[in-house]
Coordinates of C-alpha atoms and ligand atoms in Angstrom, one line a residue:
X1 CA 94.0 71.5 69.0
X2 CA 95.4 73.6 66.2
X3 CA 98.9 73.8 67.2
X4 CA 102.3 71.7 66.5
X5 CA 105.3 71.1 68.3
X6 CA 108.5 71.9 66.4
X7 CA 111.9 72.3 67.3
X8 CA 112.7 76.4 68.0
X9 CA 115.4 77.7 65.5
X10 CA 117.7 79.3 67.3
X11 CA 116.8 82.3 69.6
X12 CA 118.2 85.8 70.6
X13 CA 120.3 84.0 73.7
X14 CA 122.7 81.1 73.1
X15 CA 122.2 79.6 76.4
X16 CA 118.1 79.4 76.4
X17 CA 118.5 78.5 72.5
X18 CA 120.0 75.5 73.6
X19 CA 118.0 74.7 76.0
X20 CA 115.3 74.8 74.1
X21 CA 117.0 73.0 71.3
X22 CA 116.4 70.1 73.9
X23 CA 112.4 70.5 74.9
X24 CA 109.9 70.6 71.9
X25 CA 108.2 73.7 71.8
X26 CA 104.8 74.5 70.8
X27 CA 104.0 76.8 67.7
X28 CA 100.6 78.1 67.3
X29 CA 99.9 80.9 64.6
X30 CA 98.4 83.0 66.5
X31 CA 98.0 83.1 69.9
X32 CA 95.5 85.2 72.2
X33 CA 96.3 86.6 75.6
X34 CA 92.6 86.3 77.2
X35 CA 89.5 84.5 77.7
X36 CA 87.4 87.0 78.5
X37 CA 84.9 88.1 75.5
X38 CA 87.3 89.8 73.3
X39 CA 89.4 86.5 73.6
X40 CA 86.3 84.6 72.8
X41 CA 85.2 86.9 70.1
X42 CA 88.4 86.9 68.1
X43 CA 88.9 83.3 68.8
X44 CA 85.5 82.7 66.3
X45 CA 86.6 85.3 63.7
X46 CA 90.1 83.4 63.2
X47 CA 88.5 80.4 62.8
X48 CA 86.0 81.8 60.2
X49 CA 89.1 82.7 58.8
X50 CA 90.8 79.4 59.0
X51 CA 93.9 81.1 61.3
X52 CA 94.9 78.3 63.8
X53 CA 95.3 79.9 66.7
X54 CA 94.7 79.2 70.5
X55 CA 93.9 81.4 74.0
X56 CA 95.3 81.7 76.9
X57 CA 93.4 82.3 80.0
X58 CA 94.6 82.4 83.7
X59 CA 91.9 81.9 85.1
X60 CA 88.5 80.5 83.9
X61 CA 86.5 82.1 80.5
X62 CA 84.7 85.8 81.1
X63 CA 86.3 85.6 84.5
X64 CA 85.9 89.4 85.3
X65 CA 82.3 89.3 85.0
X66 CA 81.7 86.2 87.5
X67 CA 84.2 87.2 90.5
X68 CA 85.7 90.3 89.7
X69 CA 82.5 92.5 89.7
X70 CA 80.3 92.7 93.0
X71 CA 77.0 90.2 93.7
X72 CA 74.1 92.5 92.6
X73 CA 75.9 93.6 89.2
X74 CA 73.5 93.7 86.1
X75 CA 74.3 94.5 82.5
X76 CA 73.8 98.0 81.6
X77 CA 72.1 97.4 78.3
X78 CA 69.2 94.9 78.1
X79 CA 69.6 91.2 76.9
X80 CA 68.7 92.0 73.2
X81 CA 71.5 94.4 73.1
X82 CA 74.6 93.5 75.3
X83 CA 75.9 90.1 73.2
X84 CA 77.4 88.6 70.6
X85 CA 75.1 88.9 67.4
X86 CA 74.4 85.6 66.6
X87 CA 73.2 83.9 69.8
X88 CA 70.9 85.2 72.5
X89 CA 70.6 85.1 75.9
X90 CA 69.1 81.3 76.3
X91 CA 67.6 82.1 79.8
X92 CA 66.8 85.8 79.8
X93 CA 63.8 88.5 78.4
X94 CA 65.7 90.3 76.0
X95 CA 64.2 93.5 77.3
X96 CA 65.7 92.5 81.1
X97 CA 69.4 93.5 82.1
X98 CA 71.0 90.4 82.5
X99 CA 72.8 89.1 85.9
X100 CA 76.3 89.1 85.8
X101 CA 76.7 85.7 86.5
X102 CA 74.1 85.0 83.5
X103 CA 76.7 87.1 81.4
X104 CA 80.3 84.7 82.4
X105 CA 77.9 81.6 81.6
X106 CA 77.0 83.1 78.4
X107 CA 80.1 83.4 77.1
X108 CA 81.2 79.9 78.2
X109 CA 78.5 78.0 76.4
X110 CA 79.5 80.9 73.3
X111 CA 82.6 79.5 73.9
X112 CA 81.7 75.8 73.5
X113 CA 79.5 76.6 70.4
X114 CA 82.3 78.1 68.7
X115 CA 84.9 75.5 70.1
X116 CA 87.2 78.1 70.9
X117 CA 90.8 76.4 71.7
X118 CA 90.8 78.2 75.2
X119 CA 93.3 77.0 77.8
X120 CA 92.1 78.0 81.2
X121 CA 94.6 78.6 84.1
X122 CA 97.1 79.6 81.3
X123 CA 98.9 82.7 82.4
X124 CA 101.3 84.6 79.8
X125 CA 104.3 85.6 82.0
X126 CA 106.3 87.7 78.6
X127 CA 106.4 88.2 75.0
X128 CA 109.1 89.0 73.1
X129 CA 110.2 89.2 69.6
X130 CA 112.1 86.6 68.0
X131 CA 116.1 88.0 66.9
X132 CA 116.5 86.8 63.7
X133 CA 113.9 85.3 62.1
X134 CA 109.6 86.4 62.8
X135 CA 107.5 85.2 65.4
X136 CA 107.4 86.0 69.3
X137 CA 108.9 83.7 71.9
X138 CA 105.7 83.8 75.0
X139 CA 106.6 82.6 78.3
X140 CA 103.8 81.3 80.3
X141 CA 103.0 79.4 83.5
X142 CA 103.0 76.0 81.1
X143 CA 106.1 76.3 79.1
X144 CA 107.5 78.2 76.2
X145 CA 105.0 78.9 72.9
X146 CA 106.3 80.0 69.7
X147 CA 103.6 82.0 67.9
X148 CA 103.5 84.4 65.0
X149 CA 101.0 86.8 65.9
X150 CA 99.8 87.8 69.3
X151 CA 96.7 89.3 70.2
X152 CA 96.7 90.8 73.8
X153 CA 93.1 90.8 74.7
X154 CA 93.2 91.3 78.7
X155 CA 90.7 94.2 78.8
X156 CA 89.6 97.3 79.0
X157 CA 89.7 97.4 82.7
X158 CA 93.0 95.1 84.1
X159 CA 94.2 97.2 86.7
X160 CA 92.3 99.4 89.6
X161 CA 92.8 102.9 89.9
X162 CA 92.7 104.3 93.9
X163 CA 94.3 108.0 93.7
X164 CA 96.7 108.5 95.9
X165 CA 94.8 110.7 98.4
X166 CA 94.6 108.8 101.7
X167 CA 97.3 107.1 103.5
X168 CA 96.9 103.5 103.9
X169 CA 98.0 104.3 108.0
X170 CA 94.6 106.7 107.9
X171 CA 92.9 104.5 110.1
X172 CA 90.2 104.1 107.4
X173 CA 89.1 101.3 104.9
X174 CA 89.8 101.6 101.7
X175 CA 88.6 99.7 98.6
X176 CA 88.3 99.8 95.2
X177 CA 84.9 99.0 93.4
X178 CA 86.0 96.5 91.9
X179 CA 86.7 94.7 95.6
X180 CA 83.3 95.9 96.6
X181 CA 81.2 93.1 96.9
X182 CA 77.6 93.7 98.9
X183 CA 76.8 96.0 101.9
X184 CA 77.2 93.4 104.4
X185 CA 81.0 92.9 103.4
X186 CA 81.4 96.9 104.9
X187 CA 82.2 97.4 108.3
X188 CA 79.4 99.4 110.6
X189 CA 79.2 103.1 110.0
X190 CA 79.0 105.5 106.9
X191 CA 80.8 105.1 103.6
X192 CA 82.3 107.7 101.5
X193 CA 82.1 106.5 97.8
X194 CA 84.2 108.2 94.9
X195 CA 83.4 108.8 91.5
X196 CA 80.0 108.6 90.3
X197 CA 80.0 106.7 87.1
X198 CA 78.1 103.7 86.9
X199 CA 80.3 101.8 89.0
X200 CA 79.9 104.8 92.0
X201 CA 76.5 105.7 91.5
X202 CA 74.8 102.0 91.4
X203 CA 77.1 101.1 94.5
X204 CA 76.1 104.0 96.3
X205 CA 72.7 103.3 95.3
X206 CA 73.3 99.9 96.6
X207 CA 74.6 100.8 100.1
X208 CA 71.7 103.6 100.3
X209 CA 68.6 101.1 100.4
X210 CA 70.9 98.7 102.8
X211 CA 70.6 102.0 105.3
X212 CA 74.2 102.8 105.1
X213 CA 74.9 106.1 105.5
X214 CA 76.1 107.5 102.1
X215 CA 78.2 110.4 100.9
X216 CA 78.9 110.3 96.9
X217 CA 81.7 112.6 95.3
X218 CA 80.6 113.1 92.0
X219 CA 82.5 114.7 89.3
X220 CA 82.0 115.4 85.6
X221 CA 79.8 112.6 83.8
X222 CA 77.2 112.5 81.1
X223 CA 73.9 111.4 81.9
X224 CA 72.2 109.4 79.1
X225 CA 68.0 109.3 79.8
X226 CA 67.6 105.2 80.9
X227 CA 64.4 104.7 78.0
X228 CA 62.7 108.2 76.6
X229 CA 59.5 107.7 74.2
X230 CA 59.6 103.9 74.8
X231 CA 63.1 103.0 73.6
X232 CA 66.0 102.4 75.5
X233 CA 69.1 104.8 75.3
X234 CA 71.3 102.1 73.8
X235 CA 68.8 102.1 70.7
X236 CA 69.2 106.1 70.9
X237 CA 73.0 105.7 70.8
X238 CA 72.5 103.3 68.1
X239 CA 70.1 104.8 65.5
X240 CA 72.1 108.5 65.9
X241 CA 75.0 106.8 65.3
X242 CA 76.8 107.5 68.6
X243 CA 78.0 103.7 69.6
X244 CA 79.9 104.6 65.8
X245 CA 81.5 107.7 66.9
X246 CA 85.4 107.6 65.8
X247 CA 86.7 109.8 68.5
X248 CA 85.3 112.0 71.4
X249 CA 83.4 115.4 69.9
X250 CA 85.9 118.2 69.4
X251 CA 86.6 120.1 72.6
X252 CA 84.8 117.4 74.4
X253 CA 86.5 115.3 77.7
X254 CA 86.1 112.1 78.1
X255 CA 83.8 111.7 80.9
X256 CA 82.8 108.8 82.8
X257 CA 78.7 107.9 81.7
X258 CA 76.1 107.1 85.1
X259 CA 74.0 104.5 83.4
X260 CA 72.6 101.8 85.2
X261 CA 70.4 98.3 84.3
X262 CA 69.7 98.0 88.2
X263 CA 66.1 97.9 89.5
X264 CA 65.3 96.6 86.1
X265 CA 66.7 99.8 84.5
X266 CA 66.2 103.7 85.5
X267 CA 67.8 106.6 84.6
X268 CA 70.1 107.8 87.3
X269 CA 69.5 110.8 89.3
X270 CA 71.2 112.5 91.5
X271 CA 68.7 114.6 92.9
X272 CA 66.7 111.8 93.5
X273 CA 68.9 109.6 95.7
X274 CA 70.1 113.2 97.4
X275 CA 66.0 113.3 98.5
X276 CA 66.1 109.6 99.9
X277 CA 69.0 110.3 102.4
X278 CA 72.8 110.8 100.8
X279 CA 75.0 113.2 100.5
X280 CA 76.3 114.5 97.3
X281 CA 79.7 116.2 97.0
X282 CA 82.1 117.4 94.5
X283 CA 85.2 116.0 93.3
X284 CA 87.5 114.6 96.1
X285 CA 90.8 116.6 96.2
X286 CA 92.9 116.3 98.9
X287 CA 92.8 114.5 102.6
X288 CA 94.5 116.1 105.4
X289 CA 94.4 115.7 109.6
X290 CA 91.5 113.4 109.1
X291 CA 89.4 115.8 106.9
X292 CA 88.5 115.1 103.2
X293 CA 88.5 118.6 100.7
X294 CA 86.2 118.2 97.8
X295 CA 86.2 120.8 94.8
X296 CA 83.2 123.0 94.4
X297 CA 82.2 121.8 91.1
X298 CA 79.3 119.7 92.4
X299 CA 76.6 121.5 91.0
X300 CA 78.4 122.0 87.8
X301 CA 78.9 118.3 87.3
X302 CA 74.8 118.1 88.2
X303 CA 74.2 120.7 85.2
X304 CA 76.5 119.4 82.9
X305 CA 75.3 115.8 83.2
X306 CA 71.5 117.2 82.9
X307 CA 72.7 119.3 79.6
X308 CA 73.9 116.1 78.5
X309 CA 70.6 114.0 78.6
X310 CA 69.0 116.9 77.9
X311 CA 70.8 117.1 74.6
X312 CA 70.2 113.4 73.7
X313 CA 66.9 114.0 74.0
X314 CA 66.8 117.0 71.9
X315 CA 68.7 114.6 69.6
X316 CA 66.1 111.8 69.9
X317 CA 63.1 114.1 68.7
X318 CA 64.6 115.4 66.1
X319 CA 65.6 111.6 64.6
X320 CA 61.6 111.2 65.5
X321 CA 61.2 114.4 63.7
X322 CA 63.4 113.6 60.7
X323 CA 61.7 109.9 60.1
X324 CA 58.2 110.3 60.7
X325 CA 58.2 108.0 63.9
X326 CA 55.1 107.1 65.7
X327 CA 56.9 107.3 69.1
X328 CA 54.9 108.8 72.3
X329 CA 55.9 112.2 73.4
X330 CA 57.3 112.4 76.8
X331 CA 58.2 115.8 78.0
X332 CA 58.3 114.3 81.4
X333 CA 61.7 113.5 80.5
X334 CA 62.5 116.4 80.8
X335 CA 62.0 117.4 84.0
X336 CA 65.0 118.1 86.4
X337 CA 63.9 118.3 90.3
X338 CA 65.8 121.0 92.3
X339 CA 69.0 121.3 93.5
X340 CA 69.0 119.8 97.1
X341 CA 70.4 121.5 100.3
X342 CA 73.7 119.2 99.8
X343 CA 73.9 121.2 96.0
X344 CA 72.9 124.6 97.0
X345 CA 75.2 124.3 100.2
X346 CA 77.9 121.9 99.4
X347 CA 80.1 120.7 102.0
X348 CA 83.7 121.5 101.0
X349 CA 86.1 119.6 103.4
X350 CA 84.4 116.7 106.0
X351 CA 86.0 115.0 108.9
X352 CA 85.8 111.4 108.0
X353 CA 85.5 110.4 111.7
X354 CA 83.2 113.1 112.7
X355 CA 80.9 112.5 110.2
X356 CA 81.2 108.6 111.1
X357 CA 82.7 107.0 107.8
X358 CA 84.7 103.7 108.4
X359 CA 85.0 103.2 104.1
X360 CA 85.6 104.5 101.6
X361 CA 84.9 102.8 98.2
X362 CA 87.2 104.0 95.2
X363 CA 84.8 103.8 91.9
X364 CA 87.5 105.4 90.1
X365 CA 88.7 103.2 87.4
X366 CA 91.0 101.2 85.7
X367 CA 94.1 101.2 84.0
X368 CA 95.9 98.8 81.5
X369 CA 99.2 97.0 82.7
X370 CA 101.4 95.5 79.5
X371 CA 104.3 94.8 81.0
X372 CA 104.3 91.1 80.0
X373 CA 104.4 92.5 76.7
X374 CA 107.8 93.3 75.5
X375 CA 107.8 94.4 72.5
X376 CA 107.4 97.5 70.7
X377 CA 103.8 97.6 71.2
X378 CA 103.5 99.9 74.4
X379 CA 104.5 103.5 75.1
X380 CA 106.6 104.8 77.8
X381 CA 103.8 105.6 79.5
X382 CA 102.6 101.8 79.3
X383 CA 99.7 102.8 76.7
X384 CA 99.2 100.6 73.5
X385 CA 101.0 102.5 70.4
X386 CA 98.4 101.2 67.8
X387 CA 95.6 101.6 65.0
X388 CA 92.4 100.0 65.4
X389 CA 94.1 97.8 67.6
X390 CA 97.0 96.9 65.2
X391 CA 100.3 97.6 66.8
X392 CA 103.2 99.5 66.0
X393 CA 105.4 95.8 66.3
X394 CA 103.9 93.6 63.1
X395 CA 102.1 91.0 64.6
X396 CA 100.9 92.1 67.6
X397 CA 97.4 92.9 68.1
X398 CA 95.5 94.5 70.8
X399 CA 91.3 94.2 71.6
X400 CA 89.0 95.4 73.9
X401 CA 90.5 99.1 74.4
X402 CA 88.1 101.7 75.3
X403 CA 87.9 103.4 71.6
X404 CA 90.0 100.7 69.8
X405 CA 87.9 101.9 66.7
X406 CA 84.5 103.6 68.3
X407 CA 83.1 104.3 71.1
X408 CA 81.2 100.8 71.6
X409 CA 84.7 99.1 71.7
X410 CA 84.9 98.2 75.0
X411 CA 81.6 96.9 74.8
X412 CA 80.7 93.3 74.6
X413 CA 78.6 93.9 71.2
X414 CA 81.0 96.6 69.6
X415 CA 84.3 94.2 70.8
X416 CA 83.1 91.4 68.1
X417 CA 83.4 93.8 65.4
X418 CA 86.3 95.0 66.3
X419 CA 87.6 91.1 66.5
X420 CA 86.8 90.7 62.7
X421 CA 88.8 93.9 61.7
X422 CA 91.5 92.1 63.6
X423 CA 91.0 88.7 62.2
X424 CA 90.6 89.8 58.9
X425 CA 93.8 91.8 59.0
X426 CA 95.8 88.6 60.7
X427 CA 94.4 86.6 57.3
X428 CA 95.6 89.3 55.5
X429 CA 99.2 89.4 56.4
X430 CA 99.5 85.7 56.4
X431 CA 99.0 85.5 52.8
X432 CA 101.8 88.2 52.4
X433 CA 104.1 86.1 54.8
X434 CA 103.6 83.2 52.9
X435 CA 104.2 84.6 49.4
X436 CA 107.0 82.6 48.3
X437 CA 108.5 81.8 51.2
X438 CA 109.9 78.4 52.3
X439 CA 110.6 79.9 56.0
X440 CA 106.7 80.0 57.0
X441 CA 106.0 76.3 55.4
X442 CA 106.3 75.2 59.0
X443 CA 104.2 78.3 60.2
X444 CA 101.4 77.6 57.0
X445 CA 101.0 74.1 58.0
X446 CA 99.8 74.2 61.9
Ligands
FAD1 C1 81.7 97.1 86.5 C2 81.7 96.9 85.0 C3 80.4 96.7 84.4 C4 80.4 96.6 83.0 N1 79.2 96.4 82.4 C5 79.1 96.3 81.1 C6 77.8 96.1 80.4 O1 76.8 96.1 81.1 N2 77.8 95.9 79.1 C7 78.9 96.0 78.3 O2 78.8 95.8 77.1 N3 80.1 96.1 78.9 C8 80.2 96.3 80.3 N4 81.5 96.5 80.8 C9 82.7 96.7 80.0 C10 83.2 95.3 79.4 O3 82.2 94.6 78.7 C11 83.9 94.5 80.4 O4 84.9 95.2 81.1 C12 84.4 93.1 79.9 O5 84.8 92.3 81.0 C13 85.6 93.3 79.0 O6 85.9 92.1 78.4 P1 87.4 91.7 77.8 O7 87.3 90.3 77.3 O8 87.8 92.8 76.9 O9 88.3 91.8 79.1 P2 88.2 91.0 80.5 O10 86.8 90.6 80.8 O11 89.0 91.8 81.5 O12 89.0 89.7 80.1 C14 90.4 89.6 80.0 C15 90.8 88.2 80.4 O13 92.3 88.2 80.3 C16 92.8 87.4 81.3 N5 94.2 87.7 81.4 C17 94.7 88.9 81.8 N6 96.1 88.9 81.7 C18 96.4 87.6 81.4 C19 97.6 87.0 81.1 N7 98.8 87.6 81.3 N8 97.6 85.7 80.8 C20 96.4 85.0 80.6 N9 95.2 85.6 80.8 C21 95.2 86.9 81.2 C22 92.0 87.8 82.5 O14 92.0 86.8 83.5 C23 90.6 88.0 81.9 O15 89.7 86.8 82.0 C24 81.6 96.6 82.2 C25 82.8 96.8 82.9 C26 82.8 97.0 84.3 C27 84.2 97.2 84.9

């Protein structure tokens, strides 16, 4: 392991600095917070930049995709597409979505290849800064680590989101998606599921062809076309540049996206699982006495999600267009069924009992939760204060935030670039740390 025990200098509070005086403590360069794939990811870019370094994990490596995700869960990009560039899925068609479970064992044996220093069942408890002299002092559930850089690379996606709409006392279930698991884990009766990204709409999907009883509240999302003139939309995304977008387009929301690798990849549609049996409604508001209010924008968020596939085909044939591309026409594609009785006539408030639903499922999503991290790396508002994922506070890092640097950096394949940036930069500011200066020998030499 790349690390050394050395003897802490002195620290911000007499009484802990002398009892650490006592213990060795362990000083690593850098150390990661995460062995999930950004943990993985940036663990192989330090060491292709020679920056001894180690991870920390809590639990096992790419935990979130094996038990934190429900059974049926699929990638939403094929195998060729969602994975580290330079090794391929050993047991999967690279045009098939790949099985969650396929995805966690994946990045274990990426893991091995690399021979990533990952601790598993490692939990960072708090980070501070060091008073005095550099470096951060991490806790964790294994003793005290001295470390000059930290990279917090917990996810995209560490805490759920349920809105505080229904009482817990409501007499209903309540779960979020990431709790959801398969239909038979939900009680008898109908299910109300919220939010209608690609969480909400493949669960709903899901609980539909089990013969639950399904009403969806969907809000705004866009609506990227699953394959159109024989490519698939994340080689769309790619070749017009979109996985590479800096920032949302001006004037443009983020929105959550409906995409979906399930039944070996379709484009979802609304419309379509309205005509086999569910319900569609708008936003969910406000509960009251028993009866859920939605907002009347359902058929709003149906037309806006249509405009937008509609304008990434436009996109696509002009790209075809532009490069001469022998690519079949499909104008198929562009055909939108009509609005069903649930659009046309949408139900504005519903008595959950009356209308026999026991669940509801929250796919409303996550947020982050720093407050391990204490240092001045994170907002009042618990956000990451950063650029490109390098933080206000020197040293610390973050990875894996929703449009770190683009929009594919949440993403398994966009979060290994971003990895590098941060690797590269860690290199960096080691040489500048060690320019002349007897205090890092220790530091230079782990
Ligand atoms: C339902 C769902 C489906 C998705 N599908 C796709 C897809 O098909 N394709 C795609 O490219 N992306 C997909 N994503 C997005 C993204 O790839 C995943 O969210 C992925 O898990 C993010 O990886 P990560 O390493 O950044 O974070 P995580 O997987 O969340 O890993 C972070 C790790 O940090 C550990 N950790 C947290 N706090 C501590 C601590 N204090 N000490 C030690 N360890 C800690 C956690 O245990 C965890 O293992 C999906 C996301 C969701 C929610």
């Amino acid at each position: 392991m790349e690390t050394s025990q050395g003897r802490a200098k002195g620290a911000d509070n007499p009484g802990k600095a002398e009892k650490e005086l006592e213990m060795s403590i362990e000083i690593v360069d850098t150390l990661i917070v995460g062995g999930g794939q950004a943990g993985v990811a940036m663990s192989e870019h330090l060491s292709n930049c020679g920056v001894p370094h180690v991870v920390l994990e809590r639990h096992q490596i790419a935990e979130r995709w094996r038990s934190e995700r429900w059974d049926s869960l699929v990638t939403n990009g094929p195998a060729w597409h969602d994975r580290f560039p330079s090794m391929e899925y050993s047991d999967i068609d690279p045009e098939a979505f790949t099985p969650k479970e396929n995805v966690a064992d994946y990045f274990v044996a990426y893991a091995e290849k690399i021979a990533a220093p990952i601790r598993c069942g490692v939990e960072v408890k708090e980070v501070q800064r060091n008073v005095g002299r550099p470096g951060f002092r991490v806790e964790t559930s294994d003793g005290v680590i001295e470390a000059n850089n930290v990279v917090a690379a917990t996810g995209p996606f560490q805490r759920a989101v349920i809105p505080a709409v229904v009482p817990e006392d409501a007499g209903i279930t309540q779960i979020h998606s990431s709790a959801y698991r398969n239909p038979d884990q939900l009680a008898g009766g109908a299910v109300l599921v919220v939010g209608a990204g690609s969480s909400g709409a493949q669960i709903a999907d899901e609980l539909l062809l089990a013969d639950k009883r399904v009403y969806l509240s969907v809000g705004p999302h866009d609506l990227p076309p699953r394959r159109y003139r024989g490519r698939d939309f994340v080689w769309w995304l790619g070749v017009l540049g979109k996985w590479d977008a800096a920032t949302l387009r001006p004037g443009k929301e983020h929105v959550t996206i409906a995409v979906s690798g399930a039944h070996g990849g379709e484009t979802v549609d609304f419309r379509r699982l309205a005509a086999q049996g569910m319900t569609l409604v708008g936003r969910t508001e406000s509960f009251k006495d028993g009866v859920m209010y939605f907002a009347t924008d359902l058929a709003d968020n149906l037309a806006q999600g249509d405009a937008n596939k509609l304008s990434v085909l436009d996109e696509a044939d002009a790209y075809v267009a532009r490069n001469g591309l022998d690519l079949p026409q499909e104008p198929e594609a562009r055909k939108i069924e009509p609005d069903p009785q649930c659009v046309t006539d949408p139900i504005l408030d519903l008595n959950l009992a009356e209308a026999g639903i026991t669940t509801i499922v929250w796919a409303t999503g996550f947020t982050v939760d720093y407050s391990w991290l204490k240092v001045d790396a994170v907002d009042e508002a618990g956000k990451p204060k950063h650029q490109r994922g390098i933080s206000a506070e020197p040293g610390v890092y973050f990875l894996g935030l929703p449009w770190q640097s683009r929009w594919a950096s949440a993403f398994i394949w966009g979060v290994w670039h971003d990895a590098k940036f941060l690797a590269d930069n860690i290199a960096t500011r080691r040489k500048y740390l060690a320019y002349n200066s007897s205090v890092r020998c220790e530091y230079e030499s782990t």
